[in-house]
Amino acid sequence: MIDFLQLLIYGIVLGSILTLGAIGASLVYGILRFANFAHGDMMTVGAYLALVAVTTTGMSVYVALPFAMIGGAAIAIFFDQIVYKRLRRTVPIILLISSFSTALILRSVTQLIWGPKNQVYEAGISLPYVVGGVRIRPDHVTIFVGSVLLIIAFHLFLKYTMAGKAMRAMSDNVDLARISGVNSERVFLWTWAIGGALAAAAGVFLALDTRLHPEMGWHVLLAVFAAVIVGGIGRPYGAIAGGMIIGVATELSTMVFEPAYKPAVAFALMVIVLVLRPTGVIKGQP
Amino acid sequence: MMEDLLGSVTFGVFFLTTVGIYVVSVLGLNLQWGMTGQLNFGIAGFFALGAYTSAIMTTAPSDHHLGGFEMPIFVGFAAAMIVAGITAVLVGLITVRLRTDYLAIATIGIAEIVRLFLKNEDWLTNGVRGIPGIPRPFEASVGDNMFVFMAIVFFCVVLVYLALERARRAPWGRVLRAIRENEMGAEAAGKHITRFRLEAFVVGSMIMGLAGALFAHQIGFISPEAFTPRFATFIVWVMLIAGGSGNNRGAMLGALVIWLVWSGTGFVTSIVPPEYATQVSAVRLLMIGVLVQVILLYRPEGLLPEKPPNSRT
């Protein structure tokens, strides 16, 4: 039972990280109509941007988080304006291939600037809290609380601002939104800004949970996509469910399967959902 | 002087052999993406399956991994294609009905699972320590002769090329292109879309398995690290896009050009201190990434675009 609870906590932490990644990926998928293969590497870059803030000014990583998110949003918009914008008239698959090479560009630049080694924000070990035999690391509390706050902020944005409403409209039906006068280019910018910012936050939290490495984001990309698909493409609230399902299932799977095969769990769940319910658990785009 | 000459001949043969192996991979991808419009981002997976299968079939018996069975190399090639093909059938049965972007995501997952499997199943593959001593063809009769191996690779290239060209002109190839251009139209014309897609996916993956087998026999040693997506998958995609999707000759030209660029930038690695070697590889990958974006933006049809079908062929 203790083992189960312990794994559940790891799962919720992983789920929080995946959720933040999946919300952005789901929005981009729903609004710009392509699977953004650079999303994982946007997480990586965000994590390293926070590292720059931490190492240059000595600020804590919590203070650095907003800077990383702004940086992440800027990078996402940059690639949109330089590359994706000019490819919008082509078929979405070309955008997908393009994002695949964006991923490679981000990863090699990360490695060039910050080197191929593992890094951490702060050296040293923080003692875990022990609650009824279950150990909880302070970082895990930060990740969970931080994710919940970001998700609430995102929810309020989506629900009450004009930009948020326009995004929901575009995600539901692009043509209908356009003839209703929604400025699609502006919605695209908002989508990238929010996707990039949340990806950067996810990257910072992932680095807190494990450590910084140029391939850290690429390794969770499949799990992020799995969360998007399980939650329903273009359904940001579904992405929360998807992220949590994938995160918890991945960690709990170690009770039954070899831990080495953890990454396969996300894949298996994704395939099951694709076959049984292609629109996702919460009905998304077909 | 003689040594210099010998050195450049050795380099040239190795270079052309490598290009030949990539050509086989790119032709397999061209069948899936260029002709049918299926996105396979899991090339590394099928490539690795082919390499490991052929290695296990042909190496001398070992305590560290399954086999080896000391079979002739061509048995290894056939087994590589069969294993890659069976895997593709299993993957395809699940994913082939799905939209092609789902296929792209799913195939990345397949490649990752294949890599995890090869890395963790020590009894089968010797895990991270890899499989050494993979023989060259005809090693017993002619010795380890690089020209012989190059000839075999070229033979495979010609065989695959002719088969795919024949298929492209055949009704089968026309149906594939019809599916790529207009799925509903092809279905309305009474074509069994799922079956044709599955066939193209499986045959393409078998060709990638063959390429993997050739790679294993060229290098002589394989380990899971050789099959990371960036080298086995991404570069093949770059070759196809640069050369011209849908055109088999373009695919071959793309393999040659991109490998020339890649090797051309490789000399930098040899002149910088070893501690910067990983950084140089990052620069090379960066260049390739930028190159793809430039091609997609300015010449999306590639160097040799697909020709419109000729009524006589």
Coordinates of C-alpha atoms in Angstrom, one line a residue:
Chain A
M1 CA 0.0 0.0 0.0
I2 CA 2.8 2.4 0.9
D3 CA 4.5 1.4 -2.4
F4 CA 1.3 2.2 -4.2
L5 CA 0.9 5.6 -2.6
Q6 CA 4.5 6.4 -3.2
L7 CA 4.2 5.5 -6.9
L8 CA 0.9 7.5 -7.1
I9 CA 2.7 10.6 -5.9
Y10 CA 5.4 10.1 -8.5
G11 CA 2.7 9.6 -11.0
I12 CA 0.9 12.8 -10.1
V13 CA 4.2 14.7 -10.3
L14 CA 4.9 13.3 -13.7
G15 CA 1.3 13.9 -14.7
S16 CA 1.6 17.6 -13.7
I17 CA 4.6 18.0 -16.0
L18 CA 3.0 16.1 -18.9
T19 CA -0.2 18.1 -18.5
L20 CA 1.6 21.4 -18.9
G21 CA 3.3 20.1 -22.0
A22 CA 0.1 18.5 -23.3
I23 CA -2.1 21.6 -23.0
G24 CA 0.2 23.6 -25.4
A25 CA 0.6 20.7 -27.8
S26 CA -3.1 20.1 -27.8
L27 CA -3.9 23.7 -28.5
V28 CA -1.3 23.8 -31.3
Y29 CA -2.7 20.6 -32.7
G30 CA -6.2 21.8 -32.5
I31 CA -5.7 25.3 -33.8
L32 CA -2.8 25.1 -36.2
R33 CA -3.7 21.6 -37.2
F34 CA -0.4 19.8 -36.9
A35 CA 1.4 17.7 -34.4
N36 CA 4.3 19.9 -33.2
F37 CA 7.2 17.5 -32.9
A38 CA 9.3 20.4 -31.4
H39 CA 7.2 20.6 -28.3
G40 CA 9.4 18.4 -26.2
D41 CA 12.5 20.4 -27.2
M42 CA 10.7 23.7 -26.4
M43 CA 10.4 22.2 -22.9
T44 CA 14.2 21.6 -22.9
V45 CA 15.0 25.1 -24.0
G46 CA 12.7 26.5 -21.3
A47 CA 14.4 24.5 -18.6
Y48 CA 17.8 25.9 -19.8
L49 CA 16.6 29.5 -19.9
A50 CA 15.7 29.1 -16.2
L51 CA 19.2 27.8 -15.6
V52 CA 20.7 30.9 -17.2
A53 CA 18.6 33.1 -14.9
V54 CA 19.6 31.0 -11.8
T55 CA 23.3 30.9 -12.6
T56 CA 23.8 34.5 -13.7
T57 CA 21.7 36.3 -11.0
G58 CA 21.6 33.6 -8.3
M59 CA 17.9 33.9 -8.1
S60 CA 15.9 30.9 -7.0
V61 CA 14.4 28.8 -9.7
Y62 CA 10.8 29.9 -8.7
V63 CA 11.7 33.4 -9.5
A64 CA 13.4 32.3 -12.8
L65 CA 10.2 30.5 -13.9
P66 CA 8.4 33.5 -15.3
F67 CA 11.5 34.5 -17.3
A68 CA 11.8 31.0 -18.8
M69 CA 8.1 31.1 -19.7
I70 CA 8.5 34.5 -21.5
G71 CA 11.5 33.1 -23.3
G72 CA 9.7 30.0 -24.3
A73 CA 6.8 32.0 -25.7
A74 CA 9.2 34.2 -27.6
I75 CA 11.0 31.2 -29.1
A76 CA 7.7 29.6 -30.2
I77 CA 6.5 32.8 -31.8
F78 CA 9.9 33.2 -33.5
F79 CA 9.7 29.9 -35.2
D80 CA 6.1 30.5 -36.1
Q81 CA 6.9 33.7 -37.8
I82 CA 10.1 32.6 -39.5
V83 CA 9.0 29.2 -40.7
Y84 CA 5.5 27.9 -40.0
K85 CA 3.8 31.1 -41.1
R86 CA 5.1 30.6 -44.6
L87 CA 4.1 27.0 -44.7
R88 CA 0.5 27.6 -43.5
R89 CA -0.9 27.3 -47.1
T90 CA 0.6 23.9 -47.6
V91 CA -0.7 20.6 -46.2
P92 CA -0.3 20.1 -42.4
I93 CA 2.0 17.2 -42.9
I94 CA 4.7 19.6 -44.2
L95 CA 4.3 21.6 -41.0
L96 CA 4.8 18.4 -39.1
I97 CA 8.0 17.6 -40.9
S98 CA 9.2 21.1 -40.5
S99 CA 8.5 21.0 -36.7
F100 CA 10.6 17.8 -36.7
S101 CA 13.6 19.7 -37.9
T102 CA 12.8 22.6 -35.6
A103 CA 13.1 20.0 -32.8
L104 CA 16.5 19.1 -34.1
I105 CA 17.6 22.7 -34.3
L106 CA 16.5 23.5 -30.8
R107 CA 18.2 20.4 -29.5
S108 CA 21.5 21.0 -31.2
V109 CA 21.5 24.7 -30.2
T110 CA 20.9 23.7 -26.6
Q111 CA 23.8 21.3 -26.7
L112 CA 26.0 23.9 -28.3
I113 CA 25.3 26.5 -25.7
W114 CA 25.0 24.5 -22.5
G115 CA 27.0 21.3 -23.4
P116 CA 25.9 17.7 -23.4
K117 CA 26.3 17.0 -19.7
N118 CA 23.6 16.6 -17.0
Q119 CA 23.1 19.8 -14.9
V120 CA 21.0 20.8 -11.9
Y121 CA 19.6 24.1 -10.7
E122 CA 20.9 23.7 -7.2
A123 CA 23.4 21.1 -6.0
G124 CA 22.7 19.3 -2.7
I125 CA 20.0 17.1 -1.4
S126 CA 16.8 18.4 0.1
L127 CA 15.3 16.1 2.8
P128 CA 11.9 14.6 1.9
Y129 CA 8.9 15.0 4.1
V130 CA 7.7 11.7 5.5
V131 CA 3.9 11.4 5.8
G132 CA 2.7 8.0 7.0
G133 CA 5.7 6.2 5.4
V134 CA 5.4 8.0 2.1
R135 CA 8.3 10.2 1.2
I136 CA 7.5 13.5 -0.6
R137 CA 10.3 15.7 -1.9
P138 CA 9.9 19.4 -1.5
D139 CA 10.5 19.7 -5.3
H140 CA 7.5 17.5 -5.9
V141 CA 5.3 19.8 -3.9
T142 CA 6.6 22.7 -5.9
I143 CA 5.9 21.0 -9.2
F144 CA 2.4 20.0 -8.2
V145 CA 1.4 23.3 -6.7
G146 CA 3.0 25.3 -9.5
S147 CA 1.3 23.2 -12.1
V148 CA -2.1 23.7 -10.5
L149 CA -1.7 27.4 -10.3
L150 CA -0.6 27.6 -13.9
I151 CA -3.5 25.5 -15.0
I152 CA -6.0 27.7 -13.0
A153 CA -4.5 30.8 -14.6
F154 CA -4.8 29.2 -18.0
H155 CA -8.4 28.3 -17.3
L156 CA -9.3 31.8 -16.4
F157 CA -7.6 33.1 -19.5
L158 CA -9.4 30.7 -21.7
K159 CA -12.7 31.3 -20.1
Y160 CA -12.8 35.0 -19.6
T161 CA -10.6 36.9 -22.0
M162 CA -11.4 37.7 -25.6
A163 CA -8.2 35.9 -26.8
G164 CA -9.1 32.8 -24.9
K165 CA -12.6 32.7 -26.3
A166 CA -11.2 33.2 -29.8
M167 CA -8.9 30.3 -29.2
R168 CA -11.7 28.0 -28.1
A169 CA -13.7 29.1 -31.1
M170 CA -10.8 28.3 -33.5
S171 CA -10.2 25.0 -31.9
D172 CA -13.9 24.0 -32.3
N173 CA -14.3 25.1 -35.9
V174 CA -11.7 27.2 -37.8
D175 CA -14.0 28.2 -40.6
L176 CA -16.9 29.1 -38.4
A177 CA -14.5 31.2 -36.2
R178 CA -13.1 33.0 -39.2
I179 CA -16.4 34.0 -40.8
S180 CA -17.4 35.3 -37.3
G181 CA -14.5 37.7 -37.6
V182 CA -11.9 36.0 -35.5
N183 CA -8.4 37.3 -36.5
S184 CA -6.8 33.9 -37.1
E185 CA -3.2 35.2 -37.3
R186 CA -3.6 36.8 -33.8
V187 CA -5.0 33.6 -32.4
F188 CA -2.1 31.7 -33.8
L189 CA 0.3 34.1 -32.0
W190 CA -1.6 33.6 -28.7
T191 CA -1.6 29.9 -29.2
W192 CA 2.2 29.8 -29.6
A193 CA 2.7 32.2 -26.8
I194 CA 0.7 30.1 -24.4
G195 CA 2.0 26.8 -25.7
G196 CA 5.6 28.0 -25.5
A197 CA 5.2 29.4 -22.0
L198 CA 3.5 26.3 -20.6
A199 CA 6.1 24.1 -22.3
A200 CA 8.9 26.1 -20.7
A201 CA 7.2 25.7 -17.3
A202 CA 6.9 22.0 -17.9
G203 CA 10.6 21.9 -18.8
V204 CA 11.6 23.7 -15.6
F205 CA 9.5 21.3 -13.6
L206 CA 10.9 18.3 -15.4
A207 CA 14.4 19.5 -14.7
L208 CA 13.5 19.9 -11.0
D209 CA 12.1 16.4 -10.9
T210 CA 15.1 14.9 -12.7
R211 CA 17.9 17.0 -14.2
L212 CA 18.7 19.2 -17.2
H213 CA 19.9 17.4 -20.3
P214 CA 19.7 18.4 -24.0
E215 CA 17.5 15.4 -24.8
M216 CA 15.2 15.6 -21.7
G217 CA 12.3 17.1 -23.6
W218 CA 12.6 14.8 -26.6
H219 CA 12.4 11.8 -24.3
V220 CA 9.0 12.9 -22.9
L221 CA 7.6 14.0 -26.3
L222 CA 5.9 10.7 -26.9
A223 CA 4.2 10.8 -23.4
V224 CA 3.1 14.4 -24.2
F225 CA 1.5 13.3 -27.4
A226 CA -0.1 10.3 -25.7
A227 CA -1.6 12.7 -23.2
V228 CA -2.9 14.9 -26.0
I229 CA -4.5 12.0 -27.8
V230 CA -5.9 10.4 -24.7
G231 CA -7.4 13.8 -23.7
G232 CA -8.7 14.5 -27.2
I233 CA -6.9 16.8 -29.7
G234 CA -7.7 20.5 -29.3
R235 CA -9.2 19.9 -25.9
P236 CA -7.0 21.7 -23.3
Y237 CA -9.2 20.3 -20.4
G238 CA -8.9 16.9 -21.8
A239 CA -5.1 17.3 -21.9
I240 CA -5.2 17.7 -18.1
A241 CA -7.0 14.3 -17.8
G242 CA -4.7 12.8 -20.4
G243 CA -1.6 14.0 -18.7
M244 CA -2.6 12.7 -15.3
I245 CA -3.7 9.3 -16.8
I246 CA -0.5 8.9 -18.6
G247 CA 1.7 10.1 -15.7
V248 CA 0.0 7.9 -13.0
A249 CA -0.2 4.8 -15.3
T250 CA 3.4 5.2 -16.2
E251 CA 4.6 5.2 -12.6
L252 CA 2.2 2.5 -11.4
S253 CA 3.2 0.2 -14.2
T254 CA 6.5 -0.4 -12.4
M255 CA 4.6 -2.5 -9.9
V256 CA 3.9 -5.0 -12.7
F257 CA 6.4 -4.5 -15.5
E258 CA 10.1 -3.9 -15.7
P259 CA 10.9 -0.2 -15.0
A260 CA 13.0 -0.1 -18.2
Y261 CA 9.8 -0.3 -20.2
K262 CA 8.1 2.7 -18.5
P263 CA 8.1 4.8 -21.7
A264 CA 6.2 2.0 -23.5
V265 CA 3.2 2.5 -21.1
A266 CA 2.3 5.9 -22.6
F267 CA 2.5 4.4 -26.1
A268 CA 0.3 1.4 -25.2
L269 CA -2.4 3.7 -23.7
M270 CA -2.2 6.0 -26.7
V271 CA -2.7 3.1 -29.1
I272 CA -5.6 1.7 -27.1
V273 CA -7.3 5.1 -27.1
L274 CA -6.6 5.5 -30.8
V275 CA -8.2 2.2 -31.6
L276 CA -11.1 2.3 -29.2
R277 CA -12.0 5.9 -29.1
P278 CA -10.1 8.0 -31.7
T279 CA -11.6 11.2 -30.5
G280 CA -10.0 10.9 -27.0
V281 CA -11.6 10.3 -23.6
I282 CA -13.1 13.8 -23.7
K283 CA -14.5 14.1 -27.2
G284 CA -12.0 16.1 -29.3
Q285 CA -11.4 16.5 -33.0
P286 CA -11.5 13.3 -35.0
Chain B
M1 CA 52.2 8.0 -52.3
M2 CA 50.8 4.5 -52.7
E3 CA 49.5 4.7 -49.1
D4 CA 47.7 7.9 -49.8
L5 CA 46.1 6.4 -52.9
L6 CA 45.1 3.3 -50.9
G7 CA 43.7 5.5 -48.2
S8 CA 41.5 7.5 -50.5
V9 CA 40.4 4.3 -52.3
T10 CA 39.4 2.8 -48.9
F11 CA 37.6 6.0 -48.0
G12 CA 35.8 6.1 -51.4
V13 CA 34.7 2.6 -51.1
F14 CA 33.5 3.0 -47.6
F15 CA 31.7 6.2 -48.6
L16 CA 29.9 4.7 -51.5
T17 CA 28.9 1.6 -49.5
T18 CA 27.4 3.8 -46.9
V19 CA 25.6 5.9 -49.5
G20 CA 24.3 2.6 -51.0
I21 CA 22.9 1.5 -47.6
Y22 CA 21.2 4.9 -47.1
V23 CA 19.8 4.6 -50.6
V24 CA 18.1 1.4 -49.7
S25 CA 16.6 3.0 -46.6
V26 CA 15.5 6.1 -48.5
L27 CA 13.9 4.0 -51.2
G28 CA 11.9 2.2 -48.5
L29 CA 10.7 5.5 -47.1
N30 CA 9.9 6.8 -50.5
L31 CA 7.5 3.9 -51.0
Q32 CA 5.8 4.8 -47.7
W33 CA 5.9 8.6 -47.8
G34 CA 6.7 9.6 -51.4
M35 CA 4.2 7.2 -53.0
T36 CA 1.5 6.5 -50.4
G37 CA 1.8 9.5 -48.1
Q38 CA 2.4 7.6 -44.9
L39 CA 4.6 9.3 -42.3
N40 CA 7.0 6.8 -40.8
F41 CA 9.2 8.4 -38.1
G42 CA 10.3 5.0 -36.8
I43 CA 12.8 4.2 -39.5
A44 CA 15.4 3.6 -36.8
G45 CA 13.2 0.8 -35.3
F46 CA 12.9 -1.2 -38.5
F47 CA 16.6 -0.6 -39.4
A48 CA 17.6 -1.8 -35.9
L49 CA 15.4 -4.9 -36.2
G50 CA 17.0 -5.8 -39.5
A51 CA 20.5 -5.2 -38.2
Y52 CA 20.0 -7.3 -35.1
T53 CA 18.2 -10.1 -36.9
S54 CA 20.9 -10.5 -39.5
A55 CA 23.6 -10.3 -36.9
I56 CA 22.1 -13.0 -34.7
M57 CA 21.5 -15.3 -37.7
T58 CA 25.0 -15.0 -39.1
T59 CA 27.5 -14.6 -36.2
A60 CA 29.3 -17.5 -34.6
P61 CA 27.6 -19.1 -31.6
S62 CA 28.0 -17.0 -28.5
D63 CA 27.0 -17.2 -24.8
H64 CA 26.2 -13.5 -24.7
H65 CA 23.2 -13.4 -27.0
L66 CA 20.8 -15.6 -28.8
G67 CA 22.5 -17.8 -31.4
G68 CA 24.5 -17.0 -33.4
F69 CA 23.4 -19.5 -35.9
E70 CA 26.3 -19.1 -38.4
M71 CA 23.8 -19.0 -41.3
P72 CA 24.9 -17.7 -44.7
I73 CA 24.6 -14.0 -45.0
F74 CA 21.7 -14.1 -47.5
V75 CA 19.7 -16.0 -45.0
G76 CA 20.4 -13.2 -42.5
F77 CA 19.2 -10.6 -45.1
A78 CA 16.0 -12.6 -45.7
A79 CA 15.4 -13.0 -41.9
A80 CA 16.0 -9.3 -41.4
M81 CA 13.3 -8.5 -44.0
I82 CA 10.9 -11.0 -42.5
V83 CA 11.3 -9.8 -38.9
A84 CA 10.9 -6.1 -40.0
G85 CA 7.9 -7.1 -42.2
I86 CA 6.2 -9.0 -39.4
T87 CA 6.7 -6.1 -37.0
A88 CA 5.3 -3.7 -39.7
V89 CA 2.2 -5.9 -40.1
L90 CA 1.5 -5.8 -36.4
V91 CA 2.1 -2.0 -36.3
G92 CA 0.2 -1.5 -39.5
L93 CA -2.9 -3.5 -38.5
I94 CA -3.3 -1.1 -35.6
T95 CA -2.3 2.2 -37.1
V96 CA -2.9 2.0 -40.8
R97 CA -6.5 3.1 -40.5
L98 CA -5.5 6.2 -38.6
R99 CA -4.7 9.6 -39.9
T100 CA -1.2 9.8 -41.1
D101 CA -0.1 12.2 -38.3
Y102 CA -1.2 9.6 -35.8
L103 CA 1.0 7.1 -37.7
A104 CA 3.9 9.5 -37.3
I105 CA 3.5 9.6 -33.6
A106 CA 2.9 5.9 -33.3
T107 CA 6.0 5.0 -35.3
I108 CA 8.2 7.1 -33.1
G109 CA 6.8 5.0 -30.2
I110 CA 7.6 1.8 -32.1
A111 CA 11.2 2.8 -32.7
E112 CA 11.6 3.7 -29.0
I113 CA 10.1 0.4 -27.9
V114 CA 12.3 -1.5 -30.3
R115 CA 15.3 0.4 -28.9
L116 CA 14.3 -0.3 -25.3
F117 CA 13.7 -4.0 -26.1
L118 CA 17.1 -4.4 -27.8
K119 CA 18.8 -2.6 -24.8
N120 CA 17.1 -4.5 -22.0
E121 CA 16.7 -8.1 -23.3
D122 CA 20.3 -9.2 -22.6
W123 CA 19.6 -12.9 -23.4
L124 CA 18.6 -11.9 -27.0
T125 CA 20.9 -9.0 -27.9
N126 CA 23.6 -8.8 -25.2
G127 CA 22.1 -5.5 -24.2
V128 CA 24.1 -2.3 -24.2
R129 CA 27.3 -4.3 -24.9
G130 CA 26.1 -5.1 -28.4
I131 CA 27.0 -7.8 -30.8
P132 CA 30.5 -8.0 -32.2
G133 CA 32.0 -10.1 -35.0
I134 CA 29.3 -9.8 -37.6
P135 CA 30.8 -11.4 -40.7
R136 CA 31.2 -10.0 -44.2
P137 CA 29.7 -11.8 -47.1
F138 CA 31.9 -14.5 -48.7
E139 CA 34.5 -14.0 -46.0
A140 CA 35.5 -17.6 -46.1
S141 CA 36.1 -17.7 -49.9
V142 CA 37.4 -14.2 -50.7
G143 CA 38.4 -12.8 -47.3
D144 CA 37.3 -9.5 -45.9
N145 CA 37.1 -7.7 -49.2
M146 CA 35.5 -4.3 -49.2
F147 CA 34.9 -4.3 -52.9
V148 CA 32.9 -7.5 -52.7
F149 CA 30.8 -5.9 -50.0
M150 CA 30.3 -2.8 -52.0
A151 CA 29.2 -4.8 -54.9
I152 CA 26.6 -6.6 -52.8
V153 CA 25.2 -3.4 -51.5
F154 CA 25.0 -2.0 -55.0
F155 CA 23.3 -5.2 -56.1
C156 CA 20.7 -4.7 -53.4
V157 CA 20.3 -1.1 -54.4
V158 CA 19.7 -2.0 -58.1
L159 CA 17.3 -4.8 -57.1
V160 CA 15.2 -2.6 -54.8
Y161 CA 15.3 0.3 -57.3
L162 CA 14.1 -1.9 -60.2
A163 CA 11.4 -3.6 -58.1
L164 CA 10.1 -0.2 -56.8
E165 CA 10.2 1.3 -60.3
R166 CA 8.3 -1.6 -61.6
A167 CA 5.8 -1.3 -58.8
R168 CA 5.4 2.4 -59.3
R169 CA 4.4 1.9 -62.9
A170 CA 2.2 -1.0 -62.2
P171 CA -1.5 -0.6 -61.2
W172 CA -0.4 -1.2 -57.6
G173 CA 1.7 1.9 -57.6
R174 CA -1.0 4.0 -59.3
V175 CA -3.4 3.0 -56.6
L176 CA -0.9 4.1 -53.9
R177 CA -0.5 7.5 -55.6
A178 CA -4.3 7.8 -55.9
I179 CA -4.6 7.1 -52.2
R180 CA -2.0 9.8 -51.5
E181 CA -3.7 12.3 -53.7
N182 CA -7.3 11.6 -52.9
E183 CA -8.2 9.0 -50.4
M184 CA -12.0 9.3 -50.9
G185 CA -11.6 9.2 -54.6
A186 CA -9.6 6.0 -54.5
E187 CA -12.1 4.5 -52.2
A188 CA -15.0 5.5 -54.4
A189 CA -13.2 3.8 -57.3
G190 CA -13.5 0.6 -55.3
K191 CA -10.0 0.3 -54.0
H192 CA -9.4 -1.4 -50.7
I193 CA -7.5 1.5 -49.1
T194 CA -6.5 -0.2 -45.9
R195 CA -5.0 -3.1 -47.7
F196 CA -3.0 -1.1 -50.1
R197 CA -1.7 1.1 -47.3
L198 CA -0.8 -1.8 -45.2
E199 CA 1.1 -3.4 -48.2
A200 CA 3.1 -0.3 -48.8
F201 CA 3.9 0.2 -45.2
V202 CA 5.1 -3.4 -44.8
V203 CA 7.1 -3.6 -48.0
G204 CA 8.7 -0.2 -47.2
S205 CA 9.6 -1.4 -43.7
M206 CA 11.0 -4.7 -45.0
I207 CA 13.3 -2.6 -47.3
M208 CA 14.4 -0.6 -44.2
G209 CA 15.1 -4.0 -42.5
L210 CA 17.3 -5.0 -45.4
A211 CA 19.2 -1.7 -45.1
G212 CA 19.7 -2.4 -41.4
A213 CA 21.1 -5.8 -42.2
L214 CA 23.6 -4.3 -44.7
F215 CA 24.6 -1.8 -42.1
A216 CA 25.3 -4.5 -39.5
H217 CA 27.6 -6.4 -41.9
Q218 CA 29.4 -3.2 -43.0
I219 CA 30.2 -2.1 -39.5
G220 CA 30.7 -5.5 -38.0
F221 CA 29.5 -4.4 -34.5
I222 CA 26.1 -3.2 -33.4
S223 CA 24.7 -1.8 -30.2
P224 CA 21.5 0.0 -29.3
E225 CA 23.2 3.3 -29.4
A226 CA 23.8 3.1 -33.1
F227 CA 20.0 3.4 -33.7
T228 CA 19.1 6.7 -32.2
P229 CA 16.5 8.5 -34.2
R230 CA 18.7 11.4 -35.2
F231 CA 21.0 9.3 -37.4
A232 CA 18.9 6.4 -38.5
T233 CA 15.6 8.3 -38.9
F234 CA 16.2 12.0 -39.4
I235 CA 18.9 11.8 -42.0
V236 CA 16.9 9.4 -44.1
W237 CA 14.0 11.9 -44.1
V238 CA 16.4 14.7 -45.0
M239 CA 17.7 12.7 -47.9
L240 CA 14.2 12.0 -49.3
I241 CA 13.0 15.5 -48.9
A242 CA 16.1 17.0 -50.5
G243 CA 16.1 14.5 -53.3
G244 CA 12.5 14.7 -54.1
S245 CA 9.7 12.7 -52.5
G246 CA 7.8 10.4 -54.9
N247 CA 10.8 10.1 -57.3
N248 CA 13.0 7.0 -56.8
R249 CA 15.9 8.6 -58.6
G250 CA 15.4 11.7 -56.6
A251 CA 15.6 9.6 -53.4
M252 CA 18.9 8.1 -54.6
L253 CA 20.3 11.5 -55.5
G254 CA 19.2 12.9 -52.2
A255 CA 21.1 10.1 -50.3
L256 CA 24.3 10.9 -52.2
V257 CA 24.1 14.7 -51.9
I258 CA 23.2 14.7 -48.2
W259 CA 25.8 12.1 -47.3
L260 CA 28.4 14.2 -49.2
V261 CA 27.4 17.3 -47.2
W262 CA 27.4 15.3 -44.0
S263 CA 30.8 13.7 -44.6
G264 CA 32.1 17.0 -45.9
T265 CA 31.3 18.7 -42.6
G266 CA 32.8 15.7 -40.8
F267 CA 36.4 16.7 -41.5
V268 CA 35.9 19.5 -38.9
T269 CA 35.6 16.8 -36.3
S270 CA 39.1 15.6 -37.0
I271 CA 40.8 19.0 -36.7
V272 CA 39.2 20.1 -33.4
P273 CA 40.3 18.7 -30.0
P274 CA 38.4 15.6 -29.0
E275 CA 36.6 17.3 -26.1
Y276 CA 34.7 19.4 -28.6
A277 CA 33.8 16.4 -30.8
T278 CA 30.2 16.3 -29.4
Q279 CA 29.8 20.0 -30.0
V280 CA 30.9 19.6 -33.6
S281 CA 28.3 16.9 -34.1
A282 CA 25.7 19.3 -32.7
V283 CA 26.8 21.9 -35.3
R284 CA 26.4 19.4 -38.1
L285 CA 22.9 18.4 -36.9
L286 CA 22.0 22.1 -36.6
M287 CA 23.1 22.6 -40.2
I288 CA 21.0 19.7 -41.4
G289 CA 18.0 21.0 -39.5
V290 CA 18.3 24.4 -41.0
L291 CA 18.8 22.8 -44.4
V292 CA 15.5 21.0 -44.2
Q293 CA 13.6 24.2 -43.2
V294 CA 15.2 26.0 -46.2
I295 CA 14.3 23.2 -48.6
L296 CA 10.7 23.1 -47.3
L297 CA 10.4 26.8 -47.7
Y298 CA 12.1 27.3 -51.0
R299 CA 12.1 24.0 -52.9
P300 CA 9.6 21.7 -51.3
E301 CA 9.6 19.4 -54.4
G302 CA 13.2 18.5 -53.9
L303 CA 16.1 18.4 -56.4
L304 CA 14.4 15.9 -58.7
P305 CA 10.7 16.5 -58.5
E306 CA 8.2 13.7 -59.1
K307 CA 7.3 13.6 -62.7
P308 CA 3.6 13.7 -63.7
P309 CA 2.5 10.3 -64.8
N310 CA 3.0 9.5 -68.5
S311 CA 0.1 7.7 -70.1
R312 CA 2.4 5.3 -71.9
T313 CA 4.3 4.0 -68.9

